[in-house]
Coordinates of C-alpha atoms and ligand atoms in Angstrom, one line a residue:
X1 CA -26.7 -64.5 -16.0
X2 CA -24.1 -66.9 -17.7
X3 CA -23.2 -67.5 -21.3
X4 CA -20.2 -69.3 -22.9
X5 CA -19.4 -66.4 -25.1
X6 CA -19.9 -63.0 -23.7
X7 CA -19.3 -61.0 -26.9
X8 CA -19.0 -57.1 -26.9
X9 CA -20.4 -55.1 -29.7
X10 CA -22.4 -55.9 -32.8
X11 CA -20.7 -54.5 -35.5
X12 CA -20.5 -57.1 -38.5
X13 CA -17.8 -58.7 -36.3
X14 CA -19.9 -59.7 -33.4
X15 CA -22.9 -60.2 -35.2
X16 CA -21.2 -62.8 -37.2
X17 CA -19.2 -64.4 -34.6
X18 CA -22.1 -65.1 -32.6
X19 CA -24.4 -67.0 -36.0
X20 CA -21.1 -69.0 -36.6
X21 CA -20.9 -70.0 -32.6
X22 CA -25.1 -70.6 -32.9
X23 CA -24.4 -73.0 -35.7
X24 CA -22.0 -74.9 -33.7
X25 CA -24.4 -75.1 -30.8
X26 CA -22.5 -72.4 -28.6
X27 CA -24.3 -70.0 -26.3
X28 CA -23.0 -66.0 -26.3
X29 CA -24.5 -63.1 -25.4
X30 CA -24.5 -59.8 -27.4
X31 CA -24.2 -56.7 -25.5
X32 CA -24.5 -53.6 -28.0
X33 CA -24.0 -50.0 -27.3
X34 CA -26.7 -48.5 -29.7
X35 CA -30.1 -48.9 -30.6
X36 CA -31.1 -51.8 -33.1
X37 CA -32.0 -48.8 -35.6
X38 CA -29.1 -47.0 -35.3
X39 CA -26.2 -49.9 -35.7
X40 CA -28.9 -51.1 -39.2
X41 CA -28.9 -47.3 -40.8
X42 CA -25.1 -46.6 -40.0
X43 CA -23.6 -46.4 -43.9
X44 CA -20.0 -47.5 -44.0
X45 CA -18.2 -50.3 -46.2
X46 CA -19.7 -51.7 -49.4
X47 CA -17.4 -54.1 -51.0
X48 CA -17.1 -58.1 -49.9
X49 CA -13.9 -60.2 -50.9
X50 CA -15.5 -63.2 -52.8
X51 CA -14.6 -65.3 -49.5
X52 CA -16.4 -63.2 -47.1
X53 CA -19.4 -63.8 -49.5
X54 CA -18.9 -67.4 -49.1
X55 CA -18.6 -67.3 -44.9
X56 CA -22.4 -65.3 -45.2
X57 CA -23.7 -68.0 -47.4
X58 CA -22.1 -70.9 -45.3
X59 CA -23.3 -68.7 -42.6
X60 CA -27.1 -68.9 -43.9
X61 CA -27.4 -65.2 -43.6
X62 CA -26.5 -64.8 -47.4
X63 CA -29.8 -65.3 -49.2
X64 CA -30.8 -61.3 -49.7
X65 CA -27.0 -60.5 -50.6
X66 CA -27.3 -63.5 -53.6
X67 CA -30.6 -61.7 -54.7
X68 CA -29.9 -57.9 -54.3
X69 CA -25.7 -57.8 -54.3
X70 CA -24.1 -56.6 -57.1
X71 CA -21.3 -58.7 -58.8
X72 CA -18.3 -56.7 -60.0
X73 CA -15.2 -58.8 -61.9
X74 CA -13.8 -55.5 -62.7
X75 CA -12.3 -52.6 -61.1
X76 CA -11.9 -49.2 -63.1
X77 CA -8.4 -47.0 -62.0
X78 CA -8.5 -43.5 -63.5
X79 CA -5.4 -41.1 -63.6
X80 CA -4.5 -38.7 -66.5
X81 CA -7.7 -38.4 -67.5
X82 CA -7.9 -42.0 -68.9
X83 CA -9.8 -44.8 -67.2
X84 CA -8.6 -48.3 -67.2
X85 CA -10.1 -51.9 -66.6
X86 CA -8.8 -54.3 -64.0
X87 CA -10.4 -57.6 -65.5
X88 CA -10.2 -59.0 -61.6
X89 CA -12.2 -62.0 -63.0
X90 CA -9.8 -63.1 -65.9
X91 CA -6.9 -62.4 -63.6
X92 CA -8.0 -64.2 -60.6
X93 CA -10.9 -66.2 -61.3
X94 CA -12.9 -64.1 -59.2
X95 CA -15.1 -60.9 -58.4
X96 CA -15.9 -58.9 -55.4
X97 CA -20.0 -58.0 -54.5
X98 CA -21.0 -55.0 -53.7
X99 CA -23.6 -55.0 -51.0
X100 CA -24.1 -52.5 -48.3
X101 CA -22.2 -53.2 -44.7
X102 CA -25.5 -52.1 -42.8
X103 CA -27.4 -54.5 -45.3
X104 CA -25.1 -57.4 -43.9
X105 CA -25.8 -56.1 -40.5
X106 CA -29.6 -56.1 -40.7
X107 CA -29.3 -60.1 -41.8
X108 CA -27.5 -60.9 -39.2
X109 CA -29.4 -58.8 -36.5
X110 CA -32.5 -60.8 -38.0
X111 CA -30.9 -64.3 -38.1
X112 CA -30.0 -63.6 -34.3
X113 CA -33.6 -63.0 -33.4
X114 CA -34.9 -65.8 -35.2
X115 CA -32.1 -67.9 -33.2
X116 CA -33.8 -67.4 -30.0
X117 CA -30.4 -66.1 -28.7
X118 CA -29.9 -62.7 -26.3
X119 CA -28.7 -59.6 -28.4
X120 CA -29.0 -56.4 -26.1
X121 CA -29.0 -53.4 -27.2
X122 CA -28.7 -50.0 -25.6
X123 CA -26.3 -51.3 -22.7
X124 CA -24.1 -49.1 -21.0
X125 CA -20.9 -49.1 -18.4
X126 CA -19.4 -52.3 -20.0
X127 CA -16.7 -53.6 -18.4
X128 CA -15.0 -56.6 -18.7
X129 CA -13.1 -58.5 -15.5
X130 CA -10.6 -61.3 -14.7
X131 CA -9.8 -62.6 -18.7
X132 CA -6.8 -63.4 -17.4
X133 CA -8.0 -66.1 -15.2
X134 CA -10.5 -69.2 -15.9
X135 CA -13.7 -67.6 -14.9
X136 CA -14.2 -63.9 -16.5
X137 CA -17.1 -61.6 -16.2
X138 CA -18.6 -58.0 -17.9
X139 CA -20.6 -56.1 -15.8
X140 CA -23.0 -53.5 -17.5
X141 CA -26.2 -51.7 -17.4
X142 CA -29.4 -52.5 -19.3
X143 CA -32.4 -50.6 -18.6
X144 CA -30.8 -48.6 -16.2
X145 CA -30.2 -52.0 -13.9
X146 CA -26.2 -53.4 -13.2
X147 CA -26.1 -56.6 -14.7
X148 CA -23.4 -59.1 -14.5
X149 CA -22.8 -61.6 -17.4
X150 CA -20.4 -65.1 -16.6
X151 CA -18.7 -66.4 -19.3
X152 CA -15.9 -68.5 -20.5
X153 CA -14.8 -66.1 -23.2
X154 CA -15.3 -62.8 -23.6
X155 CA -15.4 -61.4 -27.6
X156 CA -14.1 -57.7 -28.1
X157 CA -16.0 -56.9 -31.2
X158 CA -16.8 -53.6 -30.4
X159 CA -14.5 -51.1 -32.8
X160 CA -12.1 -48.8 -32.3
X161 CA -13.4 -46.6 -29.5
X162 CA -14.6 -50.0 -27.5
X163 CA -13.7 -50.7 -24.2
X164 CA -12.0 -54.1 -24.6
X165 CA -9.0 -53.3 -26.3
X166 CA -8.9 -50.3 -23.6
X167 CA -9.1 -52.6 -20.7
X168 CA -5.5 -53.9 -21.7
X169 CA -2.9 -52.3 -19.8
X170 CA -0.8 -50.8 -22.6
X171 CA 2.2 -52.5 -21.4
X172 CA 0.7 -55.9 -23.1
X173 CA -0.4 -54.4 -26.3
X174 CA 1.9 -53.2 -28.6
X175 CA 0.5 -50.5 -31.2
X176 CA 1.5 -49.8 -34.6
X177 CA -0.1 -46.8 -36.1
X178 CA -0.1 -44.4 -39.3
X179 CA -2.5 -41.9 -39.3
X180 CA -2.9 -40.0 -42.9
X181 CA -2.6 -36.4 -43.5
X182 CA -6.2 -36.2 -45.3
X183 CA -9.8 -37.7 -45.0
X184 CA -12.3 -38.7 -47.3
X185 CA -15.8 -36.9 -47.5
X186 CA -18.3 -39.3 -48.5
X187 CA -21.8 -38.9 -49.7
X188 CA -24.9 -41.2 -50.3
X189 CA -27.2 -40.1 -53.5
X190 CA -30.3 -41.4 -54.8
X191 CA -28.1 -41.0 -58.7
X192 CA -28.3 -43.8 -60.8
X193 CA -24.0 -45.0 -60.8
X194 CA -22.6 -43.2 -63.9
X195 CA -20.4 -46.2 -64.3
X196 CA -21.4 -49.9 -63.8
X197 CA -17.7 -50.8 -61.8
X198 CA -16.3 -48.8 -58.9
X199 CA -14.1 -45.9 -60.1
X200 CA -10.2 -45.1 -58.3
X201 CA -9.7 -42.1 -59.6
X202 CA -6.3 -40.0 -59.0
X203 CA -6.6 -36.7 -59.8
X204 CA -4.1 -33.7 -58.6
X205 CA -6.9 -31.9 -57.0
X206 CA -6.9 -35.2 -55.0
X207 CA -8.6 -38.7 -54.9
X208 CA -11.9 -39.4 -55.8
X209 CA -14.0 -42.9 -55.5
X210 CA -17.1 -44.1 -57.4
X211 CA -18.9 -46.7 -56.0
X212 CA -22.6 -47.4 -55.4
X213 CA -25.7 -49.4 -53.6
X214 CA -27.8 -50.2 -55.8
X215 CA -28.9 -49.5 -59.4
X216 CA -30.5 -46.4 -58.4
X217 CA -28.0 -45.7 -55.0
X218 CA -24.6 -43.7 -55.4
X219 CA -21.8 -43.9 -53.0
X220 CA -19.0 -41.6 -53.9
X221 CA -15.9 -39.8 -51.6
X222 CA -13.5 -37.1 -52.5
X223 CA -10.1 -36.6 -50.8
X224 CA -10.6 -33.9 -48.0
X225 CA -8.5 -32.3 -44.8
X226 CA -8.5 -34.4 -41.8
X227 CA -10.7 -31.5 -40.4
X228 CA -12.9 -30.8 -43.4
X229 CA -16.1 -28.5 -42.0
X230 CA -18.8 -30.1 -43.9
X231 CA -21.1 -26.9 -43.5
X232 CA -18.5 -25.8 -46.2
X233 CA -19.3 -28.2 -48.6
X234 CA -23.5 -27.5 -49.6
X235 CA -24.1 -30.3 -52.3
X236 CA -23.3 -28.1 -55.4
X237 CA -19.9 -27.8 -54.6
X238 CA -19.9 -31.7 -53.6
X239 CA -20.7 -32.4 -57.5
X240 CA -18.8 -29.6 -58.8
X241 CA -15.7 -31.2 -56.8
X242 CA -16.6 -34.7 -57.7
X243 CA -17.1 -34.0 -61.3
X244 CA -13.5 -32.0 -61.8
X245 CA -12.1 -35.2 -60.2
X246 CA -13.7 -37.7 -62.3
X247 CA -13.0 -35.3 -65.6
X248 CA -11.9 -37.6 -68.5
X249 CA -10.8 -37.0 -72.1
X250 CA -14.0 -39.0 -73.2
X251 CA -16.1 -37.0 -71.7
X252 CA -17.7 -38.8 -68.9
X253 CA -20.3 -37.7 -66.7
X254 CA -21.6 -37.8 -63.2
X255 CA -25.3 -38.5 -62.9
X256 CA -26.4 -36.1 -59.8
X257 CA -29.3 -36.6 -57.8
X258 CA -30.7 -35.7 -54.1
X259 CA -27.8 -36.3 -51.6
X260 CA -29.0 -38.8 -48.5
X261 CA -26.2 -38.7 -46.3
X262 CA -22.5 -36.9 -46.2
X263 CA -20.0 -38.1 -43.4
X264 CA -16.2 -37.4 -43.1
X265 CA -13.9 -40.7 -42.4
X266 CA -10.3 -39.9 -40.7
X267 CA -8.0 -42.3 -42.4
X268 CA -5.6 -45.0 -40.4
X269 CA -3.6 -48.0 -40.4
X270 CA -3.6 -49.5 -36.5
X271 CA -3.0 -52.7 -35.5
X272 CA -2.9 -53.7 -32.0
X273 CA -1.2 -56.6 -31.3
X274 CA -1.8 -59.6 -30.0
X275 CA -5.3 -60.2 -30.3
X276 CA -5.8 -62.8 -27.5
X277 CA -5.2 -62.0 -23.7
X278 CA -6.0 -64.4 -21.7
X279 CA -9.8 -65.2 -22.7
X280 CA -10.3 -62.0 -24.3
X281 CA -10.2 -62.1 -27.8
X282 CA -9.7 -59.1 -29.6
X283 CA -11.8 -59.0 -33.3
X284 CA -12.4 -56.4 -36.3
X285 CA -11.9 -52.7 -35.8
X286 CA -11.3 -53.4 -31.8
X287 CA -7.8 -54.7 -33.1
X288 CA -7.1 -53.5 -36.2
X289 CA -7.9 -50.2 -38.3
X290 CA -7.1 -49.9 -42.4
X291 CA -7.5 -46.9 -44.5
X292 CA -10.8 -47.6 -46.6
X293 CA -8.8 -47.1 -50.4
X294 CA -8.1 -51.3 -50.4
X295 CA -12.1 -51.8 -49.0
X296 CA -11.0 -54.0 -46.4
X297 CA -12.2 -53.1 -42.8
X298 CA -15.7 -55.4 -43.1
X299 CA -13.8 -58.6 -44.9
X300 CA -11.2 -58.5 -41.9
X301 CA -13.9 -58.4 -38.9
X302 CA -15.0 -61.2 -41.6
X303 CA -12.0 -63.3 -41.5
X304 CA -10.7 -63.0 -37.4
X305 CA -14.2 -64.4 -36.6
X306 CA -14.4 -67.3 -38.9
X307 CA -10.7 -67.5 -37.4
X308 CA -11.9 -67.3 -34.2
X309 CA -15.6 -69.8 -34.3
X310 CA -13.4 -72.7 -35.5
X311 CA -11.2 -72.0 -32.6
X312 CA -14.2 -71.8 -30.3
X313 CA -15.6 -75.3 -31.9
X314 CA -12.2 -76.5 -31.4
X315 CA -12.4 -75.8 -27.8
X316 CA -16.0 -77.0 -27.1
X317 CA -16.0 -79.5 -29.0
X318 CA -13.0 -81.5 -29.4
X319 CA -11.1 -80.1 -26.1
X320 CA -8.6 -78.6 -28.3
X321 CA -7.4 -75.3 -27.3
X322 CA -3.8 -75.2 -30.1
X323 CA -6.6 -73.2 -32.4
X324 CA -7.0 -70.4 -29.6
X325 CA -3.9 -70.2 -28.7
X326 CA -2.5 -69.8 -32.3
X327 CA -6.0 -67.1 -33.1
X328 CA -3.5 -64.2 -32.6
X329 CA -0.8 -65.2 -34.7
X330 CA -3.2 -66.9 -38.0
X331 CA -5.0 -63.7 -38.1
X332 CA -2.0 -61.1 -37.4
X333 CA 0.0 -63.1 -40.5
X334 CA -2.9 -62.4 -43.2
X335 CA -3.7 -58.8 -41.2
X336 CA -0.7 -57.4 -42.0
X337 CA -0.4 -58.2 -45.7
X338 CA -3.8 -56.3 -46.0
X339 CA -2.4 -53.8 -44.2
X340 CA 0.2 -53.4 -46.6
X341 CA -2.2 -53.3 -49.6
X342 CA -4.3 -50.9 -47.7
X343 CA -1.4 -48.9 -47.0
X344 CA -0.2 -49.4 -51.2
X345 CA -3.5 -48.5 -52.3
X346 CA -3.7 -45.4 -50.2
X347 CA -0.5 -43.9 -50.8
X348 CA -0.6 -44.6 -54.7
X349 CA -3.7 -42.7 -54.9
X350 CA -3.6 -40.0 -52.7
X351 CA -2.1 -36.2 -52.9
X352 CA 0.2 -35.9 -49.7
X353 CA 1.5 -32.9 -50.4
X354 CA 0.6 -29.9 -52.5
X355 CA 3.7 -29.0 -54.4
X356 CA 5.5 -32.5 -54.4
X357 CA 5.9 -32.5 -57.8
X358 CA 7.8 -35.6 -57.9
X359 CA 5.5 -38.1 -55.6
X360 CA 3.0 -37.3 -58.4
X361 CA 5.4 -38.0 -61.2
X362 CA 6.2 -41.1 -59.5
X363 CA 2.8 -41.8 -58.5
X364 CA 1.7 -41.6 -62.4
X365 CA 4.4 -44.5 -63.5
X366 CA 2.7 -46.9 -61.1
X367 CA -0.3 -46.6 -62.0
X368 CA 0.5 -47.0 -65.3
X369 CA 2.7 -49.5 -64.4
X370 CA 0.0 -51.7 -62.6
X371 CA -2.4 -51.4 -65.4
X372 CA 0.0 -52.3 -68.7
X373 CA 1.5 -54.7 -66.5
X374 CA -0.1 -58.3 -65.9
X375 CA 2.0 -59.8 -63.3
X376 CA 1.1 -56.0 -61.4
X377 CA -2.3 -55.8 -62.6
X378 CA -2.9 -59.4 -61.4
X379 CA -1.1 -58.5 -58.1
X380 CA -3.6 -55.7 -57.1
X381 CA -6.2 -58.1 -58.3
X382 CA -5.8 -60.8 -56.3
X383 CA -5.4 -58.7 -53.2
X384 CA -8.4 -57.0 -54.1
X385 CA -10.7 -60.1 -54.8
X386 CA -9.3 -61.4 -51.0
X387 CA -5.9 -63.6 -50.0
X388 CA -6.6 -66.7 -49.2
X389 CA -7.8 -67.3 -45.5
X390 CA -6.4 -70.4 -44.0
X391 CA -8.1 -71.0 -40.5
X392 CA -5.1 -73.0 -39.8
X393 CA -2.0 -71.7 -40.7
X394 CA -2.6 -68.0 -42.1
Ligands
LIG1 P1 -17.9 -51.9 -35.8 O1 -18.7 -52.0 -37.1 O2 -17.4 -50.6 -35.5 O3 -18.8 -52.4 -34.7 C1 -18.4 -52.3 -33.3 C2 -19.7 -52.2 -32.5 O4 -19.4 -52.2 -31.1 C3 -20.3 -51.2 -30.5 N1 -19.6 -50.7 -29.3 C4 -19.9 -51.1 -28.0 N2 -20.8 -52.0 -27.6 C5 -20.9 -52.2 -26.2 N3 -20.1 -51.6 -25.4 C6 -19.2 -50.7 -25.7 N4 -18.4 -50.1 -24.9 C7 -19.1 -50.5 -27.1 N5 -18.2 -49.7 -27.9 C8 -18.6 -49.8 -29.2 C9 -20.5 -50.2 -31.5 O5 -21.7 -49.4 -31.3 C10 -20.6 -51.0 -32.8 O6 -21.9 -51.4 -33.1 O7 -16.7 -52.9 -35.9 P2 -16.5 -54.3 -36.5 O8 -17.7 -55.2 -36.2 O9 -15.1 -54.8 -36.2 O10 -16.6 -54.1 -38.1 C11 -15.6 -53.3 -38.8 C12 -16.2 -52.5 -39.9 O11 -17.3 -51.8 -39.4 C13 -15.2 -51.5 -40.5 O12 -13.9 -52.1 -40.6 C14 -15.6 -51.2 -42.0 O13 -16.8 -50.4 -42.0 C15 -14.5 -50.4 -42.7 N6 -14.9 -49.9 -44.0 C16 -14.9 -50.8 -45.1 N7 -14.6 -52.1 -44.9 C17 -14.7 -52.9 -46.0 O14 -14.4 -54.1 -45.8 N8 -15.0 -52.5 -47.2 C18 -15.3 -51.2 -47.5 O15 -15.6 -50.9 -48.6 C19 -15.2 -50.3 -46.4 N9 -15.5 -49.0 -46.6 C20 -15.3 -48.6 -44.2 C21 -15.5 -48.2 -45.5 C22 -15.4 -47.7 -43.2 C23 -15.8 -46.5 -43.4 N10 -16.0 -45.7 -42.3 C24 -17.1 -44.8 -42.1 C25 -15.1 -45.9 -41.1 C26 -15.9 -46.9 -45.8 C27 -16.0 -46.0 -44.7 C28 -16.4 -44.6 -45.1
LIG2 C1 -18.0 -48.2 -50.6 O1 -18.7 -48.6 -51.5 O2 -18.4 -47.6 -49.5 C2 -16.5 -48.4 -50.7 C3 -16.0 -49.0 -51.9 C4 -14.7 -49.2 -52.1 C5 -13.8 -48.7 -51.1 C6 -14.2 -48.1 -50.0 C7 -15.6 -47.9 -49.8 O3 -12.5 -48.9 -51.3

């Protein structure tokens, strides 16, 4: 079989890539690891930059986000037992919406069926050949049966673990990493949100985040070890341990409820650079990890494939290729500023280290340095709401 746009994985990155390239007239083929059930029920990010909410729309796949999202233009941070309110709105013009990551992917799995366009699911033994040259190929297994798939691109979309950033030899990828000393534990209830705006709460029994799903859907984490057993943590203690770390001095309370899910998220900053070889393109998580505290991981598979469509249009359509060959460096110049906020965010709110009694010192005047301050308050703002994404230039 033979595609233009053989793209691997269908995370929000693939998923997406592939309605932009079916808007543009441009053939791909999806070719997903999972079931179609398990890829829509996997709970990860909930927070869109206000410009990844524009891509869905101009995307057509943002009608049930407009009616069921949640708009925030605020932000609360919490240390010393005294919440405060970033007004992202008034500092930036604009807020953030809160709609569920496997919400996005179910809209985008359903606009790909109504476009008449393969998405395969279940495939095994992916492998991807010959990117280097003009005429590459991914071989896998469907059904049990070897398939071979032609194309003139191939799309790494397929996370961390995939196999096209594994492909690479690593002498032509060069890896920047920080991996944290801690996790977060995160839990899905069916609790009405004790607050109406996400909570960042540092606390010296460590961090702790409120956020939420729906009116009647909490989404909360709690700073934990890297190797946290969650057998050890029946959903008593979860509360118990939530509420200490959301403890203020007027008196707010968690509303509990039956817990849905509980995961444990290792926490990393990665970036693998470049993101083009040849014809492989290199998108999302498959390129590029970030610590959840900044909310993030989603808007950047967001941003490289909006990068990446135009550059695909470019090609197709006006035999331009200065759009792919520049992918790499566009995306890589925004990348790593959100890799810095990620990074900021993270290590201002965190514990590190038990008795380092002057990190937390230190970590106190920021905060309260970034929330009496406008020029800082309007700085985590406008990082939070999104940077601007220039296809063009960064
Ligand atoms: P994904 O979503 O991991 O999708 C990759 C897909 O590729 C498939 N795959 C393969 N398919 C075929 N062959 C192979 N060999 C394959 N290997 C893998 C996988 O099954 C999968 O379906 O990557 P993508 O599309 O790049 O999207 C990235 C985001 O998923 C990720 O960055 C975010 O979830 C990160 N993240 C957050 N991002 C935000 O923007 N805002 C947030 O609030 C936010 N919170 C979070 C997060 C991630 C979390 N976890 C669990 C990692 C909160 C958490 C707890
Ligand atoms: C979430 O709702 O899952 C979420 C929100 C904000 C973050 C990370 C995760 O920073």
């Amino acid at each position: 079989m033979r595609t233009q746009v053989a793209i691997i994985g269908a995370g929000p990155a693939g998923l997406l890539l592939a309605q932009l390239l079916n808007q543009q007239g441009i053939d791909s083929v999806i070719l997903e690891a999972r079931s179609r059930h398990y890829i829509e029920n996997r709970v990860r990010a909930g927070v869109l930059e206000h410009q990844s909410v524009d891509i869905l729309n101009e995307a057509g796949v943002g009608a049930r986000m407009m009616r069921e999202g949640l708009v925030h233009d605020g932000v609360i941070i919490q240390f010393a037992g005294v919440a405060h309110r970033i007004d992202l709105a008034s500092l930036t013009g604009h807020g953030v919406m809160i709609y569920g990551q496997q919400e996005v992917v179910k809209d985008l799995v359903e606009a790909r069926i109504q476009s008449g366009r393969p998405l395969y699911f279940e495939v095994d033994n992916v492998s991807i050949h010959d990117f280097d040259a003009d005429a590459p190929y991914v071989k896998f297994r469907h059904h049990g049966a070897e398939q071979r798939l032609d194309c003139d691109f191939v799309a790494g979309c397929d996370g961390f673990h995939g196999v096209c950033r594994a492909s690479l030899p690593p002498s032509r990828i060069e890896l920047f990493e920080r991996v944290y000393p801690f996790a977060w534990l995160g839990i899905l209830a069916d609790a009405e949100p004790a607050s109406e705006e996400l909570i960042y709460a540092h606390h010296e029994r460590g961090f702790a985040l409120l956020s939420m799903r729906s009116e009647a859907v909490s989404r909360l984490y709690l700073q934990c070890k890297p190797d946290e057993n969650l057998d050890e943590w029946p959903d008593d203690r979860v509360w118990d341990e939530l509420q200490k770390r959301f403890d203020r001095s007027d008196g707010f309370q968690l509303r509990v409820g039956p817990i849905t899910q509980k995961s444990v998220t290792p926490m990393r900053s990665f970036v693998a650079e470049p993101m083009r070889h040849g014809r492989l393109f290199l998108t999302g998580d498959a390129a590029h990890i970030v610590p959840p505290t900044g909310a993030k991981g989603m808007n950047l598979a967001i941003a490289d494939v909006k990068v990446l469509s135009l550059a695909l249009g470019a090609h197709y359509h006006e035999s331009r290729d200065d759009r792919l060959e520049s992918f790499s460096a566009v995306c890589l110049r925004r990348i790593w500023k959100v890799q810095r906020f990620s990074w900021w965010m993270t290590s201002m709110l965190h514990q590190f280290d038990e008795d380092n009694a002057f990190d937390r010192r230190r970590q106190i005047a920021e905060l309260d340095y970034v929330v009496t301050s406008k020029v800082a308050s309007q700085s985590l703002a406008e990082n939070y709401i999104g940077l601007p994404l220039d296809p063009n230039g960064g």
